Coordinates of C-alpha atoms and ligand atoms in Angstrom, one line a residue:
M1 CA -2.3 9.8 23.7
P2 CA -4.3 11.9 21.6
D3 CA -8.7 11.8 21.8
L4 CA -10.6 9.7 19.5
P5 CA -12.6 11.7 16.8
D6 CA -16.3 10.9 16.5
A7 CA -17.8 7.3 15.9
S8 CA -18.3 7.9 12.1
T9 CA -14.7 9.0 11.8
C10 CA -13.4 6.2 13.6
Y11 CA -15.1 4.0 11.4
E12 CA -14.2 5.6 8.3
L13 CA -10.3 5.3 9.4
L14 CA -10.6 1.7 10.2
A15 CA -12.6 0.6 7.0
R16 CA -10.1 2.5 4.9
M17 CA -7.0 0.8 6.9
A18 CA -8.7 -2.8 6.6
L19 CA -9.5 -2.3 2.8
I20 CA -5.9 -1.7 2.2
R21 CA -4.8 -4.5 3.8
R22 CA -7.2 -6.7 2.4
F23 CA -6.1 -5.4 -1.0
E24 CA -2.3 -5.7 -0.4
E25 CA -2.7 -9.1 1.3
E26 CA -4.7 -10.1 -2.3
A27 CA -2.2 -8.3 -4.4
G28 CA 0.9 -10.4 -3.0
R29 CA -1.4 -13.5 -3.8
Q30 CA -2.0 -12.4 -7.5
Y31 CA 1.8 -11.8 -7.8
Q32 CA 2.6 -15.1 -6.8
R33 CA -0.3 -16.7 -9.3
A34 CA 1.8 -14.3 -12.1
K35 CA -1.5 -12.3 -12.5
A36 CA 0.1 -9.2 -11.3
G37 CA 3.4 -8.5 -13.2
G38 CA 6.4 -6.1 -12.9
F39 CA 7.5 -5.3 -9.4
L40 CA 5.2 -5.3 -6.4
H41 CA 6.0 -3.3 -3.1
L42 CA 3.7 -4.0 -0.4
G43 CA 2.9 -1.4 2.5
I44 CA 1.2 -3.8 5.1
G45 CA 1.9 -2.5 8.2
E46 CA 2.1 1.1 7.2
E47 CA -1.9 1.7 7.0
A48 CA -2.1 4.2 9.9
T49 CA 0.9 6.5 8.2
I50 CA -1.2 6.4 5.0
V51 CA -4.8 6.5 6.2
G52 CA -4.1 9.3 9.1
T53 CA -2.2 11.2 6.2
T54 CA -4.9 11.3 3.7
S55 CA -8.0 11.5 6.0
V56 CA -6.9 15.2 6.8
M57 CA -6.7 16.1 3.2
R58 CA -9.1 18.4 1.3
D59 CA -10.1 17.1 -2.2
E60 CA -8.3 19.6 -3.8
D61 CA -5.0 18.6 -2.3
Y62 CA -2.2 16.7 -4.2
L63 CA -0.6 13.6 -2.9
I64 CA 2.4 12.3 -4.5
G65 CA 4.3 8.8 -3.0
T66 CA 6.8 6.4 -3.9
Y67 CA 6.2 2.8 -5.8
R68 CA 4.7 1.7 -2.4
T69 CA 1.5 3.5 -3.3
H70 CA -1.7 1.1 -3.8
G71 CA -2.9 1.9 -0.6
H72 CA -2.5 5.6 -0.8
A73 CA -4.5 5.7 -4.1
I74 CA -7.2 3.7 -2.4
A75 CA -7.2 6.2 0.7
R76 CA -7.5 9.0 -1.6
G77 CA -10.5 7.2 -3.0
T78 CA -9.4 5.6 -5.9
D79 CA -11.8 2.4 -6.8
P80 CA -9.5 -0.7 -5.7
K81 CA -11.1 -2.4 -8.6
R82 CA -9.1 0.3 -10.9
V83 CA -5.8 -0.5 -8.8
M84 CA -6.0 -4.1 -9.3
A85 CA -6.6 -3.7 -13.0
E86 CA -3.4 -1.6 -13.2
L87 CA -1.4 -4.4 -11.4
F88 CA -3.2 -7.0 -13.7
G89 CA -1.9 -4.7 -16.8
R90 CA -5.5 -4.5 -18.2
V91 CA -7.2 -1.6 -19.9
D92 CA -9.5 -0.4 -17.0
G93 CA -6.4 0.3 -14.8
T94 CA -5.4 3.5 -13.2
S95 CA -2.8 4.0 -16.0
G96 CA -4.5 2.0 -18.7
G97 CA -2.5 -1.1 -17.7
R98 CA 0.8 0.5 -18.5
G99 CA 2.0 1.8 -15.5
G100 CA 1.6 -1.5 -13.2
S101 CA 2.2 -1.4 -9.2
M102 CA 4.9 1.1 -9.3
H103 CA 3.0 4.0 -11.3
I104 CA -0.5 4.0 -9.9
F105 CA -2.1 7.7 -10.8
D106 CA -5.2 9.2 -10.4
R107 CA -5.4 12.7 -11.7
E108 CA -8.9 13.5 -10.7
R109 CA -8.4 12.6 -7.3
R110 CA -5.1 14.5 -7.6
F111 CA -3.1 11.4 -6.6
M112 CA 0.0 12.1 -8.5
G113 CA 1.8 8.9 -8.6
G114 CA 3.6 6.5 -8.4
Y115 CA 7.4 7.1 -9.0
G116 CA 9.9 4.4 -9.2
I117 CA 12.9 6.7 -9.1
V118 CA 13.9 6.8 -5.1
G119 CA 13.2 10.6 -4.4
G120 CA 12.3 11.3 -8.1
N121 CA 8.6 12.4 -6.6
L122 CA 10.4 15.1 -4.6
P123 CA 10.9 17.8 -7.0
I124 CA 7.9 17.3 -8.6
A125 CA 6.0 17.9 -5.3
A126 CA 7.4 21.1 -5.2
G127 CA 6.3 21.8 -9.2
L128 CA 3.1 20.9 -7.9
A129 CA 3.1 23.1 -4.9
L130 CA 4.7 25.8 -7.2
S131 CA 1.7 25.6 -9.7
S132 CA -1.0 25.9 -7.1
E133 CA 1.0 29.3 -5.8
Y134 CA 1.2 30.5 -9.2
K135 CA -2.3 29.9 -9.8
G136 CA -3.5 31.4 -6.8
E137 CA -5.2 27.8 -5.4
D138 CA -5.4 26.9 -2.1
A139 CA -4.4 23.6 -2.7
V140 CA -1.6 21.8 -0.5
T141 CA 0.9 18.9 -1.8
V142 CA 1.8 16.5 0.3
C143 CA 4.5 14.5 -0.6
M144 CA 5.4 11.2 1.2
L145 CA 9.0 9.6 1.1
G146 CA 10.7 6.9 2.4
D147 CA 13.8 7.1 4.8
G148 CA 16.0 6.4 2.1
A149 CA 14.8 9.1 -0.3
S150 CA 16.1 11.3 2.5
N151 CA 19.7 10.6 1.6
T152 CA 19.3 11.6 -2.2
G153 CA 20.3 14.8 -3.8
N154 CA 16.8 15.6 -4.4
F155 CA 15.9 15.8 -1.0
G156 CA 18.3 18.7 -0.5
E157 CA 17.4 20.8 -3.8
T158 CA 13.6 20.4 -3.1
M159 CA 13.7 21.2 0.4
N160 CA 16.1 24.4 -0.3
L161 CA 13.6 25.6 -3.0
A162 CA 10.3 24.9 -0.8
A163 CA 11.8 27.0 2.0
L164 CA 13.2 29.8 -0.3
W165 CA 9.9 30.1 -2.5
Q166 CA 7.3 29.7 0.7
L167 CA 5.7 26.7 -1.3
P168 CA 2.5 25.2 0.1
V169 CA 4.0 21.8 0.4
F170 CA 4.2 19.3 3.1
F171 CA 6.6 16.4 3.7
L172 CA 5.8 13.0 5.3
V173 CA 8.7 10.6 5.9
E174 CA 7.6 7.1 6.0
N175 CA 10.3 5.8 8.2
N176 CA 10.0 2.1 8.1
L177 CA 13.8 1.6 9.3
Y178 CA 15.0 0.5 6.0
G179 CA 16.0 1.2 2.6
M180 CA 15.8 -1.9 0.6
G181 CA 17.8 -4.3 3.2
T182 CA 19.8 -1.1 4.8
S183 CA 18.7 -0.1 8.1
V184 CA 18.8 3.5 9.0
E185 CA 21.7 3.6 10.7
R186 CA 23.7 2.2 8.1
H187 CA 22.3 4.4 5.4
S188 CA 22.3 7.6 7.1
A189 CA 24.5 9.9 8.9
Q190 CA 21.8 11.8 10.5
T191 CA 19.4 9.4 12.1
D192 CA 16.9 11.9 13.4
L193 CA 15.1 12.2 9.8
S194 CA 13.0 15.1 11.0
K195 CA 16.0 17.3 11.4
K196 CA 17.4 16.5 8.2
A197 CA 16.0 19.7 6.3
E198 CA 16.4 21.9 9.4
G199 CA 19.3 23.6 7.6
Y200 CA 17.3 24.7 4.7
G201 CA 14.6 26.0 7.3
I202 CA 12.3 23.6 7.2
P203 CA 11.5 22.3 10.8
G204 CA 10.4 18.9 11.9
E205 CA 9.0 16.3 14.3
R206 CA 8.7 12.6 15.0
I207 CA 5.4 10.9 15.4
D208 CA 4.2 7.4 15.8
G209 CA 3.2 6.2 12.5
M210 CA 1.6 3.1 13.8
D211 CA -1.0 5.4 15.7
V212 CA -3.4 6.7 13.1
I213 CA -4.7 9.4 15.3
A214 CA -1.4 10.5 16.1
V215 CA -0.4 11.0 12.3
R216 CA -4.1 12.9 11.6
E217 CA -3.5 15.2 14.3
G218 CA 0.6 15.8 13.3
V219 CA -0.4 15.9 9.6
A220 CA -3.3 18.3 10.0
E221 CA -1.1 20.9 11.5
G222 CA 1.4 20.5 8.8
I223 CA -1.0 21.0 6.1
R224 CA -2.3 24.1 8.1
Q225 CA 1.2 25.5 8.2
A226 CA 1.4 24.8 4.3
R227 CA -1.9 26.5 3.4
E228 CA -2.6 29.0 5.8
E229 CA 1.6 30.3 6.7
R230 CA 3.1 28.9 3.4
R231 CA 5.5 27.4 5.5
P232 CA 6.6 23.9 4.5
T233 CA 7.4 21.4 7.4
I234 CA 8.3 17.7 7.7
L235 CA 7.0 15.0 9.9
E236 CA 9.1 11.4 10.6
A237 CA 6.2 9.0 11.0
F238 CA 7.8 5.7 12.3
T239 CA 6.4 2.7 10.7
Y240 CA 7.1 -0.8 9.7
R241 CA 6.7 -3.2 6.6
Y242 CA 5.8 -6.6 7.5
R243 CA 6.7 -8.1 4.1
G244 CA 9.8 -7.8 2.2
H245 CA 11.2 -4.6 0.4
S246 CA 9.7 -6.1 -3.0
A247 CA 8.0 -9.8 -3.6
A248 CA 11.4 -10.9 -4.3
D249 CA 13.4 -10.2 -1.0
P250 CA 14.9 -13.1 1.0
E251 CA 15.1 -10.7 4.1
V252 CA 18.4 -11.7 5.5
Y253 CA 18.9 -8.3 7.0
R254 CA 16.2 -8.3 9.8
E255 CA 15.3 -11.0 12.4
R256 CA 12.0 -12.9 12.4
E257 CA 11.5 -11.4 16.0
E258 CA 11.6 -7.8 15.0
V259 CA 8.8 -8.3 12.5
E260 CA 6.9 -9.9 15.4
Q261 CA 7.6 -7.0 17.6
W262 CA 6.1 -4.6 15.2
Q263 CA 3.2 -6.9 14.5
R264 CA 2.4 -6.8 18.1
K265 CA 1.4 -3.3 17.8
D266 CA -0.3 -3.9 14.5
P267 CA -2.1 -0.2 13.4
I268 CA -5.3 -1.8 12.6
E269 CA -5.7 -4.5 15.5
A270 CA -4.6 -1.5 18.0
F271 CA -7.2 1.1 16.6
A272 CA -9.8 -1.5 16.4
R273 CA -9.5 -2.6 20.1
R274 CA -8.9 1.1 21.1
C275 CA -12.3 2.0 19.7
V276 CA -14.1 -0.8 21.1
E277 CA -12.7 -0.3 24.4
A278 CA -13.8 3.4 24.3
G279 CA -17.1 2.4 23.5
V280 CA -17.3 4.3 20.3
L281 CA -17.3 1.3 18.0
G282 CA -19.0 -2.2 18.6
E283 CA -17.5 -5.5 18.1
R284 CA -20.1 -5.9 15.2
E285 CA -19.0 -2.9 13.3
V286 CA -15.4 -3.8 13.5
Q287 CA -16.4 -7.2 11.9
E288 CA -18.6 -5.4 9.6
V289 CA -15.5 -3.5 8.4
R290 CA -13.5 -6.8 7.8
D291 CA -16.3 -8.4 5.9
K292 CA -16.8 -5.2 3.3
A293 CA -13.1 -5.4 3.0
D294 CA -13.0 -8.9 1.7
E295 CA -16.3 -8.3 -0.6
Q296 CA -14.5 -5.4 -2.2
V297 CA -11.0 -7.0 -2.9
K298 CA -13.0 -10.1 -4.0
A299 CA -15.2 -7.7 -6.5
A300 CA -11.5 -6.2 -7.3
V301 CA -10.1 -9.3 -8.4
E302 CA -13.0 -10.3 -10.6
F303 CA -13.2 -6.8 -12.2
A304 CA -9.3 -7.0 -13.1
D305 CA -9.6 -10.5 -14.3
S306 CA -12.5 -9.8 -16.5
S307 CA -10.7 -6.4 -18.1
P308 CA -9.0 -6.7 -21.5
E309 CA -5.3 -6.5 -22.2
P310 CA -4.5 -3.4 -24.1
A311 CA -4.7 -3.8 -27.6
L312 CA -1.4 -4.6 -29.4
D313 CA -2.0 -1.6 -31.8
S314 CA -2.0 0.7 -28.7
L315 CA 1.3 0.3 -28.2
Y316 CA 2.7 3.7 -29.1
E317 CA -0.2 5.8 -27.5
N318 CA 0.6 8.4 -24.7
L319 CA 4.3 7.9 -24.9
Y320 CA 6.4 10.9 -24.3
V321 CA 8.9 10.6 -27.0
V322 CA 10.2 12.7 -30.2
D323 CA 6.6 13.0 -31.7
S324 CA 8.1 12.3 -35.4
A325 CA 9.6 8.8 -34.0
A326 CA 6.2 7.0 -34.1
G327 CA 7.8 3.7 -34.7
W328 CA 10.8 1.5 -33.4
Y329 CA 14.0 -0.1 -34.4
A330 CA 15.9 -2.4 -32.3
V331 CA 19.8 -2.5 -31.5
D332 CA 20.4 -5.6 -30.5
E333 CA 22.7 -8.7 -30.5
R334 CA 21.4 -9.9 -34.2
S335 CA 24.2 -7.9 -36.1
P336 CA 25.4 -4.3 -35.9
E337 CA 22.8 -2.5 -37.6
P338 CA 19.4 -1.4 -36.4
H339 CA 16.3 -3.7 -37.1
R340 CA 13.0 -2.6 -37.9
G341 CA 10.1 -4.1 -35.9
E342 CA 8.2 -6.7 -37.3
R343 CA 4.9 -4.9 -37.4
E344 CA 6.5 -1.5 -38.8
E345 CA 5.5 -0.2 -42.5
E346 CA 8.4 1.1 -44.6
S347 CA 7.0 4.5 -44.2
M348 CA 8.2 4.8 -41.0
P349 CA 9.4 8.3 -40.1
A350 CA 13.2 8.8 -41.1
T351 CA 13.7 10.1 -37.3
A352 CA 13.3 6.7 -36.0
R353 CA 16.0 5.2 -38.3
E354 CA 18.2 8.0 -37.7
L355 CA 18.0 7.8 -33.9
A356 CA 18.5 4.2 -34.2
E357 CA 21.4 4.3 -36.6
A358 CA 23.1 6.8 -34.2
G359 CA 22.5 4.6 -31.4
A360 CA 23.9 1.5 -33.4
A361 CA 27.0 3.4 -34.3
Y362 CA 27.7 4.2 -30.6
A363 CA 27.1 0.6 -29.4
G364 CA 28.9 -1.3 -32.2
Q365 CA 32.1 0.5 -31.1
P366 CA 34.1 -2.5 -29.5
D367 CA 36.3 -0.3 -27.7
G368 CA 33.8 2.4 -26.9
P369 CA 32.9 4.1 -23.9
R370 CA 30.2 1.3 -23.1
P371 CA 30.0 -2.6 -23.1
N372 CA 29.1 -3.4 -26.6
P373 CA 26.1 -6.2 -26.0
A374 CA 26.9 -7.9 -29.0
E375 CA 30.0 -9.0 -27.3
H376 CA 28.2 -11.1 -24.8
G377 CA 26.4 -14.8 -24.6
D378 CA 24.6 -16.1 -27.3
A379 CA 25.2 -12.7 -29.4
Q380 CA 28.6 -14.2 -30.0
E381 CA 26.8 -16.7 -32.7
G382 CA 26.0 -13.9 -35.1
V383 CA 29.1 -12.1 -35.1
E384 CA 31.1 -12.0 -38.2
P385 CA 34.2 -14.6 -37.7
E386 CA 37.0 -11.9 -38.6
I387 CA 35.5 -9.7 -36.0
A388 CA 35.5 -12.5 -33.5
A389 CA 39.0 -13.4 -33.9
E390 CA 39.9 -9.7 -33.3
R391 CA 38.1 -9.6 -30.2
E392 CA 39.7 -13.0 -29.1
E393 CA 42.9 -11.2 -29.3
V394 CA 42.0 -8.3 -27.6
E395 CA 40.6 -10.5 -24.8
D396 CA 44.0 -12.4 -24.6
Ligands
TPP401 C1 17.6 6.7 -7.5 C2 17.4 5.2 -7.4 N1 18.3 4.5 -6.9 C3 18.2 3.6 -6.1 C4 16.9 2.9 -6.6 C5 16.9 1.5 -6.2 N2 15.9 1.4 -4.9 C6 14.7 0.9 -5.0 S1 13.7 1.0 -3.6 C7 15.3 1.6 -2.7 C8 14.9 1.7 -1.4 C9 14.4 3.1 -0.8 O1 13.9 3.0 0.3 P1 12.9 4.0 1.1 O2 13.2 5.5 0.4 O3 13.2 4.1 2.8 O4 11.5 3.4 1.0 P2 10.8 1.8 1.3 O5 11.1 1.2 0.2 O6 11.6 2.1 2.4 O7 9.5 2.4 1.4 C10 16.2 1.7 -3.8 C11 17.5 2.0 -3.2 C12 16.0 3.3 -7.3 N3 14.5 3.0 -7.4 N4 16.2 4.9 -7.7
MG402 MG1 12.5 2.8 3.9

């Protein structure tokens, strides 16, 4: 077992992990109260992997993760108040309330998100590392991904370019044994994920992701190689999420005993015990850490609750779309033509209408390449009688 660092580092590691744990427990509660909307993926149980990694990064380094990243942002130094406000969809959130749980982002702290597409963050990580290389910066990009993401095409493409261009990037697989409800054995032909990039010239190792010190040591070396030798490597950290994949997961794919078995080696409890037994921290300090986490999370909820909703008029701000199409037309089941948004002006740019008309023409083909939403459900009510009769004939 690797040695413990000094007392103040141990205190800090414990405090970060405890804060993230409390934050996520509360986020789950707020989601059930419908204060937080959209999807919610909790990483409870994975704190040592997250905090161990960020604790050996420099401020100038980039971190990019998945959609399970409330803890990553907090570990990087983002104010929990702003993360909670983002979950609540409020203006003081990290993305102004527009991203929600899956898209936490903090450019100032070089936390580059927050991505809903599995494996979608990998090529972006290579791009970030390429930009550091190009600008002659010392920064390393740390890319965290799930076990499931190692099966995507992006994985191979990114590993290839990272090795080929000798990019200052480091990959950490948060192997929590499942991609949604599918176990690693059922989703990956190669179950030793540390070997999965070997063919591209990227070596890997496996570590205990429940041990914050083991993670620190492994990641520190990976980052060093990326920074000093321009040699990308990959670490597979074994970890576990105690909660379901997302807030709506009946968890039929695993046994209760398996969850309990992992909970017995809880990363926070185990680390606190070890620090106390080694005489590095006292029981009083451990309790202080818990109390502070409670206070911070309580303050985060109060802050988020009192932050206003974004103004309706700001709906089109920060959208990455054809810039002349600042307006919208809906193509829906009411009738085949596009419908102008209720709040739109007559003076809306022509491009918006043209795009909507093109979409309407495409969607309006009964035998077209994709199903016409107008053919389903309540939409039938609005369909012209002769068209409806024609469709019935086809269905027969
Ligand atoms: C490209 C893509 N395919 C499928 C999905 C649906 N999906 C969301 S999460 C997930 C599982 C990913 O598992 P893993 O990479 O192990 O990450 P974990 O959720 O365990 O942290 C899937 C398949 C998606 N979001 N994006
Ligand atoms: Mg997984």
